[in-house]
Coordinates of C-alpha atoms in Angstrom, one line a residue:
M1 CA 100.1 65.4 119.6
L2 CA 103.4 63.9 120.9
Y3 CA 103.6 63.3 124.6
T4 CA 106.2 64.7 126.9
S5 CA 107.0 64.0 130.7
S6 CA 104.7 66.9 131.5
Q7 CA 101.8 65.4 129.7
P8 CA 99.5 62.4 130.1
I9 CA 100.6 59.5 128.0
R10 CA 98.2 59.3 125.1
Y11 CA 97.9 55.2 124.9
D12 CA 95.0 55.6 122.5
V13 CA 96.9 57.7 120.1
I14 CA 100.0 55.5 119.9
Y15 CA 97.9 52.5 119.3
R16 CA 95.0 52.7 117.0
G17 CA 93.7 49.4 118.0
M18 CA 92.2 51.1 121.0
N19 CA 89.8 54.0 121.0
Y20 CA 91.9 57.1 120.4
G21 CA 88.7 59.3 121.2
R22 CA 89.7 59.4 125.1
I23 CA 93.0 60.5 126.1
G24 CA 95.1 59.6 129.3
P25 CA 96.1 56.3 130.9
D26 CA 93.1 56.4 133.2
S27 CA 90.6 56.6 130.6
D28 CA 91.9 53.4 129.0
P29 CA 92.8 51.0 131.8
Y30 CA 92.4 48.0 129.6
Y31 CA 95.4 49.1 127.6
T32 CA 97.2 49.8 130.5
I33 CA 96.8 46.4 131.8
Q34 CA 97.9 45.0 128.4
A35 CA 101.1 47.1 128.5
D36 CA 101.8 45.8 132.0
G37 CA 101.0 42.5 130.9
D38 CA 103.6 42.7 128.0
F39 CA 106.2 43.9 130.3
A40 CA 105.6 41.1 132.8
T41 CA 105.9 39.0 129.8
F42 CA 109.3 39.9 128.8
F43 CA 110.8 40.2 132.4
K44 CA 110.0 36.4 132.4
K45 CA 111.2 35.6 129.0
F46 CA 114.4 37.8 129.1
N47 CA 115.7 37.2 132.7
V48 CA 116.1 40.9 132.9
P49 CA 119.5 42.0 134.4
I50 CA 118.7 44.7 136.9
P51 CA 119.0 47.7 136.3
Q52 CA 118.5 47.3 132.5
F53 CA 115.8 46.2 130.2
P54 CA 117.4 44.4 127.2
G55 CA 117.3 46.5 123.7
S56 CA 116.2 43.1 122.1
A57 CA 113.2 43.2 124.4
A58 CA 112.5 46.9 123.8
F59 CA 113.0 46.2 119.8
K60 CA 110.5 43.1 120.1
L61 CA 107.9 45.2 121.9
Y62 CA 108.0 47.8 119.3
D63 CA 108.3 45.6 116.2
T64 CA 105.7 43.2 117.4
Y65 CA 103.3 45.3 119.3
G66 CA 103.9 48.9 118.2
F67 CA 105.3 50.1 121.4
P68 CA 107.4 53.3 120.9
L69 CA 111.0 53.4 122.7
D70 CA 109.8 56.4 124.6
L71 CA 106.8 54.4 126.3
T72 CA 109.2 51.4 126.9
E73 CA 111.9 53.8 128.6
L74 CA 109.1 55.4 130.8
M75 CA 107.5 52.2 131.9
A76 CA 111.1 50.9 132.7
R77 CA 111.6 54.2 134.8
E78 CA 108.6 53.4 136.6
R79 CA 110.5 49.9 137.7
G80 CA 113.5 51.5 138.3
L81 CA 115.1 50.3 135.2
T82 CA 117.0 51.8 132.3
V83 CA 116.6 50.8 128.8
D84 CA 119.6 49.3 126.4
V85 CA 119.0 52.2 123.8
A86 CA 122.3 51.3 122.0
G87 CA 121.2 47.6 121.6
F88 CA 117.6 48.7 120.4
E89 CA 119.0 51.3 117.7
K90 CA 121.2 48.4 116.5
L91 CA 118.4 46.2 116.0
M92 CA 116.4 48.9 114.3
E93 CA 119.2 49.7 111.9
Q94 CA 119.7 46.1 111.0
Q95 CA 115.8 46.0 110.2
R96 CA 115.9 49.3 108.3
E97 CA 118.9 47.6 106.2
R98 CA 116.8 44.5 105.5
A99 CA 113.9 46.6 104.4
R100 CA 116.2 48.6 101.9
R101 CA 117.6 45.4 100.3
A102 CA 114.1 44.0 100.0
Q103 CA 112.3 47.0 98.5
K104 CA 112.5 48.0 94.8
K105 CA 113.0 51.7 94.4
E106 CA 110.6 53.6 92.5
K107 CA 111.2 57.0 90.3
I108 CA 108.7 59.8 91.3
S109 CA 108.1 63.5 90.4
V110 CA 108.0 65.9 93.4
E111 CA 106.9 69.3 92.3
E112 CA 109.6 70.3 89.9
G113 CA 112.3 67.5 90.6
E114 CA 112.6 63.8 90.3
L115 CA 114.0 61.1 92.7
T116 CA 114.3 57.6 93.1
V117 CA 113.2 56.2 96.5
E118 CA 111.8 53.1 97.9
P119 CA 108.0 52.8 98.5
T120 CA 106.5 54.0 101.7
K121 CA 105.2 51.6 104.2
F122 CA 101.9 52.8 105.4
L123 CA 101.1 52.2 109.1
G124 CA 98.2 54.5 109.4
Y125 CA 95.4 51.8 109.7
D126 CA 96.8 50.8 113.2
F127 CA 99.1 53.6 114.5
L128 CA 98.9 57.4 114.6
E129 CA 102.4 57.8 115.8
T130 CA 105.6 56.1 114.6
E131 CA 109.5 56.3 114.5
S132 CA 110.6 56.5 110.7
V133 CA 113.7 57.0 108.8
V134 CA 114.1 60.1 106.5
E135 CA 114.7 59.0 102.8
T136 CA 115.2 62.2 101.4
V137 CA 114.4 66.0 101.9
L138 CA 113.6 68.1 99.1
P139 CA 112.9 71.9 98.7
S140 CA 109.5 73.3 97.8
K141 CA 108.0 75.8 95.7
E142 CA 107.2 77.7 98.9
S143 CA 110.4 79.0 100.5
K144 CA 109.4 78.1 104.2
E145 CA 108.2 74.4 103.1
I146 CA 110.0 71.2 102.4
N147 CA 109.1 67.8 100.9
I148 CA 110.1 64.9 103.1
V149 CA 110.0 61.1 102.4
L150 CA 110.1 58.7 104.9
D151 CA 110.6 54.8 105.0
Q152 CA 107.4 54.4 106.9
T153 CA 104.7 56.5 108.1
P154 CA 101.1 56.6 109.7
F155 CA 100.0 59.5 107.6
Y156 CA 97.4 59.0 105.0
A157 CA 98.3 60.5 101.6
E158 CA 95.3 62.2 99.6
M159 CA 93.3 59.5 97.5
G160 CA 90.1 58.3 96.8
G161 CA 88.7 61.4 98.0
Q162 CA 89.9 61.6 101.2
V163 CA 92.2 64.5 102.2
G164 CA 95.9 63.7 103.3
D165 CA 96.7 63.8 107.1
R166 CA 98.2 66.6 108.8
G167 CA 100.5 66.7 112.0
L168 CA 103.9 66.9 113.9
L169 CA 107.4 65.6 112.8
H170 CA 110.1 65.8 115.5
V171 CA 113.9 65.5 115.0
P172 CA 115.5 63.7 118.1
G173 CA 119.3 64.8 119.2
H174 CA 121.8 62.2 120.0
D175 CA 120.8 62.5 123.6
R176 CA 117.2 62.2 122.3
T177 CA 116.5 65.8 123.3
E178 CA 114.5 67.6 120.5
V179 CA 116.5 69.5 118.1
G180 CA 113.9 70.0 115.4
Q181 CA 110.0 70.4 115.2
L182 CA 107.9 70.7 111.8
R183 CA 104.6 70.8 111.1
V184 CA 103.1 68.6 108.3
I185 CA 100.5 70.4 106.4
D186 CA 99.7 68.0 103.9
T187 CA 100.5 64.2 102.6
Q188 CA 100.4 63.4 99.2
K189 CA 101.3 60.3 97.2
R190 CA 103.4 59.6 94.2
G191 CA 103.2 56.3 93.0
D192 CA 103.8 54.1 96.1
V193 CA 105.7 56.9 97.8
F194 CA 104.2 59.1 100.5
V195 CA 105.6 62.8 100.5
H196 CA 105.2 64.8 103.6
R197 CA 104.9 68.7 103.0
A198 CA 106.1 70.4 106.1
K199 CA 106.8 73.8 107.6
L200 CA 109.8 74.2 110.0
M201 CA 108.7 75.5 113.3
E202 CA 111.6 75.1 115.6
G203 CA 115.2 74.0 115.4
R204 CA 116.4 72.5 112.0
A205 CA 115.0 70.2 109.4
P206 CA 116.0 66.4 109.5
E207 CA 118.4 64.9 107.2
P208 CA 118.6 61.8 105.0
G209 CA 119.1 58.7 107.0
E210 CA 118.0 60.3 110.5
A211 CA 115.4 58.7 112.7
V212 CA 112.2 61.1 113.4
R213 CA 109.4 60.6 115.5
I214 CA 105.9 61.6 113.4
S215 CA 102.4 62.0 114.9
V216 CA 99.1 62.5 113.0
D217 CA 96.5 65.2 114.1
A218 CA 94.6 62.6 116.0
D219 CA 91.4 64.9 116.2
R220 CA 91.5 66.1 112.7
R221 CA 91.9 62.3 111.5
K222 CA 89.0 61.4 113.7
L223 CA 86.7 63.9 111.9
I224 CA 87.9 62.7 108.4
E225 CA 87.2 59.0 109.4
G226 CA 83.6 59.9 110.6
H227 CA 82.8 61.7 107.2
H228 CA 84.3 59.0 105.2
T229 CA 82.4 56.1 106.8
V230 CA 79.3 58.2 106.7
T231 CA 79.9 58.8 103.1
H232 CA 79.5 54.9 102.6
L233 CA 76.3 55.1 104.6
L234 CA 74.9 57.8 102.6
H235 CA 75.8 55.8 99.3
W236 CA 74.0 52.9 100.7
A237 CA 70.9 54.9 101.7
L238 CA 70.7 56.6 98.2
H239 CA 70.5 53.1 97.0
E240 CA 67.7 52.2 99.3
V241 CA 65.7 55.5 99.0
V242 CA 66.2 56.9 95.6
S243 CA 67.5 54.2 93.0
R244 CA 70.2 51.2 92.7
D245 CA 71.2 53.3 89.8
A246 CA 72.3 56.3 91.8
S247 CA 76.0 55.6 91.2
Q248 CA 79.0 57.5 92.8
K249 CA 80.8 60.0 90.3
G250 CA 83.3 61.6 93.0
S251 CA 83.6 62.6 96.5
Y252 CA 85.4 64.7 98.8
V253 CA 86.2 63.7 102.6
G254 CA 87.6 66.3 104.9
P255 CA 87.4 67.3 108.3
D256 CA 85.0 70.0 107.8
K257 CA 82.4 68.1 105.4
L258 CA 82.0 65.7 102.7
T259 CA 80.6 66.1 99.2
F260 CA 79.1 62.9 97.2
D261 CA 78.7 63.3 93.8
F262 CA 76.2 60.8 92.1
S263 CA 74.2 60.1 88.8
S264 CA 70.5 61.0 89.5
A265 CA 67.5 63.4 88.9
P266 CA 67.0 66.1 91.5
L267 CA 65.9 64.6 94.9
T268 CA 62.6 65.7 96.1
P269 CA 62.6 67.3 99.6
Q270 CA 61.1 64.1 100.8
Q271 CA 63.7 62.0 99.5
K272 CA 66.3 64.2 101.2
R273 CA 64.6 63.8 104.7
D274 CA 64.4 60.1 104.1
V275 CA 68.0 59.6 103.2
E276 CA 69.1 61.8 106.0
K277 CA 66.7 59.9 108.6
L278 CA 68.0 56.4 107.2
V279 CA 71.7 57.4 107.6
N280 CA 71.0 58.7 111.3
E281 CA 69.3 55.3 112.0
K282 CA 72.1 53.3 111.0
I283 CA 74.4 55.3 113.0
A284 CA 72.4 54.8 116.1
E285 CA 72.5 51.1 115.7
N286 CA 76.3 51.2 116.4
A287 CA 77.1 48.8 113.8
T288 CA 80.6 47.2 113.6
V289 CA 82.8 48.8 110.9
S290 CA 85.5 46.3 109.6
W291 CA 87.6 45.7 106.6
S292 CA 89.2 42.7 105.0
E293 CA 91.9 42.1 102.4
I294 CA 90.9 39.6 99.6
P295 CA 91.8 38.9 95.9
Y296 CA 90.6 41.4 93.4
A297 CA 89.6 38.4 91.5
E298 CA 87.2 37.4 94.4
A299 CA 85.7 40.8 94.9
K300 CA 84.7 41.0 91.2
Q301 CA 82.7 38.0 91.6
R302 CA 80.8 39.7 94.6
K303 CA 77.6 41.8 93.3
D304 CA 77.2 42.7 96.9
I305 CA 80.6 44.5 97.0
V306 CA 80.4 48.1 95.3
Q307 CA 83.4 48.8 93.1
F308 CA 84.1 51.7 91.0
F309 CA 84.7 51.0 87.1
G310 CA 87.5 52.9 85.8
E311 CA 89.5 52.6 89.1
K312 CA 92.8 50.6 88.9
Y313 CA 93.0 48.0 91.5
G314 CA 95.7 45.8 92.5
D315 CA 96.1 41.9 93.0
T316 CA 94.8 42.4 96.4
V317 CA 92.1 45.0 97.7
R318 CA 90.6 46.3 100.9
V319 CA 86.7 45.8 101.5
L320 CA 85.2 48.2 103.8
Q321 CA 82.2 46.4 105.7
I322 CA 79.6 48.1 107.8
G323 CA 77.2 45.8 109.7
G324 CA 77.0 42.1 109.8
T325 CA 80.1 40.0 111.6
A326 CA 83.4 41.9 111.4
H327 CA 85.4 40.6 108.6
A328 CA 82.8 38.0 107.4
L329 CA 81.9 39.8 104.4
N330 CA 78.3 39.9 104.9
G331 CA 77.5 43.7 105.9
Y332 CA 74.9 45.5 104.4
S333 CA 77.4 48.1 103.1
M334 CA 80.4 46.8 101.6
E335 CA 82.7 48.6 99.2
L336 CA 86.3 48.6 97.9
C337 CA 88.0 51.3 99.9
G338 CA 91.5 52.0 100.9
G339 CA 90.7 54.9 103.2
T340 CA 90.7 55.4 107.0
H341 CA 87.4 54.6 108.9
V342 CA 85.9 54.6 112.3
R343 CA 85.5 51.3 114.3
S344 CA 81.8 51.6 114.8
T345 CA 78.9 53.8 113.7
N346 CA 78.0 55.5 116.6
E347 CA 81.5 57.2 116.5
I348 CA 80.3 59.1 113.6
G349 CA 77.6 61.3 115.7
P350 CA 74.6 63.2 114.0
F351 CA 74.4 63.6 110.5
R352 CA 73.0 66.4 108.4
I353 CA 72.4 67.1 104.6
V354 CA 73.5 70.8 104.2
R355 CA 72.6 70.9 100.4
E356 CA 72.0 69.1 97.3
E357 CA 72.4 70.7 93.8
A358 CA 73.4 69.9 90.2
I359 CA 77.1 70.2 89.3
A360 CA 76.5 68.9 85.6
A361 CA 73.8 67.4 83.4
G362 CA 72.7 64.3 85.2
T363 CA 75.2 64.5 88.3
R364 CA 74.0 65.7 91.6
R365 CA 76.0 66.7 94.6
I366 CA 75.1 66.1 98.3
E367 CA 77.0 68.3 100.9
A368 CA 76.9 66.9 104.4
I369 CA 78.4 66.9 107.8
A370 CA 78.6 64.7 110.8
G371 CA 79.7 64.7 114.5
D372 CA 81.7 67.6 115.7
A373 CA 81.5 69.1 112.2
A374 CA 77.7 69.3 112.3
H375 CA 78.1 70.9 115.9
A376 CA 80.2 73.5 114.4
W377 CA 77.7 74.0 111.6
A378 CA 75.0 74.4 113.8
E379 CA 76.6 77.3 115.5
K380 CA 77.4 79.3 112.4
E381 CA 73.8 78.4 111.0
A382 CA 72.2 79.8 114.3
A383 CA 74.5 83.1 113.8
R384 CA 73.2 83.5 110.4
Q385 CA 69.6 82.9 111.4
Q386 CA 70.0 85.7 114.1
G387 CA 71.4 88.2 111.4
K388 CA 68.5 87.3 109.2
F389 CA 66.0 87.8 112.1
E390 CA 67.3 91.3 112.8
E391 CA 67.2 92.2 109.3
L392 CA 63.6 91.3 109.3
A393 CA 63.1 93.0 112.6
R394 CA 64.2 96.5 111.0
K395 CA 61.6 96.0 108.5
K396 CA 58.8 95.1 111.2
P397 CA 59.8 95.6 114.8
D398 CA 56.8 93.9 116.2
I399 CA 57.6 90.3 114.7
A400 CA 57.4 87.2 116.9
T401 CA 60.8 86.7 118.8
L402 CA 63.0 84.0 117.1
P403 CA 63.3 80.7 119.2
T404 CA 66.1 80.3 121.6
F405 CA 69.4 78.4 120.5
E406 CA 71.5 76.6 123.1
S407 CA 75.0 76.2 121.9
K408 CA 75.8 74.2 125.0
A409 CA 73.1 71.4 123.9
D410 CA 74.2 68.2 122.4
T411 CA 74.6 68.4 118.6
S412 CA 71.2 66.6 117.9
E413 CA 69.3 69.1 119.9
M414 CA 71.2 72.0 118.2
L415 CA 70.2 70.5 114.9
K416 CA 66.4 70.4 116.1
Q417 CA 66.8 74.0 117.3
V418 CA 68.1 75.3 113.9
D419 CA 65.2 73.5 112.2
A420 CA 63.0 75.2 114.5
R421 CA 64.4 78.6 113.8
A422 CA 64.4 78.0 110.2
A423 CA 60.8 77.3 110.0
H424 CA 60.0 80.2 112.1
L425 CA 62.1 82.5 109.9
E426 CA 60.2 81.1 106.8
K427 CA 56.9 82.0 108.5
L428 CA 58.3 85.6 109.5
E429 CA 59.3 86.2 105.6
L430 CA 55.8 85.1 104.4
E431 CA 54.2 87.4 107.0
I432 CA 56.4 90.5 106.1
R433 CA 55.9 89.9 102.5
A434 CA 52.3 89.9 103.1
W435 CA 52.5 93.0 105.3
E436 CA 54.5 94.8 102.7
K437 CA 51.9 94.1 99.9
Q438 CA 49.3 95.3 102.1
S439 CA 51.4 98.3 103.1
S440 CA 51.9 99.1 99.4
K441 CA 48.3 98.8 98.5
A442 CA 47.4 101.4 101.3
A443 CA 50.2 103.5 100.1
E444 CA 49.0 103.5 96.7
A445 CA 45.3 104.0 97.5
E446 CA 46.6 107.0 99.9
L447 CA 48.5 108.4 97.0
K448 CA 45.7 108.1 94.6
G449 CA 43.5 109.8 97.0
E450 CA 45.7 112.8 97.5
A451 CA 46.3 112.9 93.7
D452 CA 42.4 113.1 93.2
R453 CA 42.1 115.8 95.9
I454 CA 44.7 118.0 94.1
A455 CA 43.1 117.7 91.0
N456 CA 39.5 118.4 92.2
E457 CA 41.1 121.7 93.8
L458 CA 42.7 122.7 90.4
A459 CA 39.5 122.0 88.7
A460 CA 37.5 124.3 91.1
S461 CA 40.0 126.8 90.9
H462 CA 39.4 127.4 87.3

């Protein structure tokens, strides 16, 4: 979500170092203080000539601290200043030119065509919104879609099981008004190049060389991050409960659910309960989630860092750590992972295993949900249970009433209610089967008695 003058500023969305789960300046006073502090620093350092804030200072705020120009202009206006936008843009262009000279271009295939472009700089670990320059725009197989390559992006491209980000791309005019808006519906990676698949919503599409503002769908990313981090917890819990040999074979991490494929015999009902319980206990501990970049040669020597054989790793790898001291590589769960994650385990929310099944000989799949996705699942499951109850009630109207379900309860309570209703429905089904069996025997006896009566009457008449 991009902010406008009529919306509260989402400091938390602009800078990922803060918790973007809360929105608005009042909800994150620490960030506001930091922003004011940085402004005060620049006022002292640059001897600001009233009424203009230097373009060099605005560029420094953007380049060093990640402050978008729009935010700098807003804060300047609050102090009765304008910003030297022309000076800022000049420095931005110089930076882009330095980057273009420094980067090696790469040939990639996009749908049916090929192009040679520079690798995309990924900023999505720290930012959800950035200004970027359009490298190229290509048509898509779908008539209303286009493929856009940018010099840098906060959008995560689909890889490692994690789905690609979605969001918005805004095309500003010369007076910084919006002349185009596109919805990014998927992000894919070709080599080291990120390709944004987009649909035009308003105005026109961007052109190569234009600067654009792009923003990730923060709510969707948050769901994905919770599911990705809990996937790591699930992997760890399977090792603790089932076997150290339960190795990962594949995964899907999306906003709606996660799936985890692993080598194992079928899990027993007790093992599933134990795994789920252990994961929820670790979530409740509110352990720190951190990551470190280390040489791959070092990672290979660490038996406590999980890596996946067959994967291609570069000279430097990213280690995702849960628990322990942040960045100290002493957590209870440590894996090589380039995905995006929550900052602490309690951000995940309640975890629930939905099903566990075979997908191939010796390979099992767990489907699970957490947080808001678990809330949505509980509501759907409760509706399904209500339908099942009504079906049973049509067979035997005097059955015991289904326990209530409170959709406004917290997710943990909703999951407990779903479990209670499931147990009740199971009991009702057994009761109705027994009743149907008994009714069938009674009907059979009645039918036999009627047949005997008719036979006796026929015999007497002869």
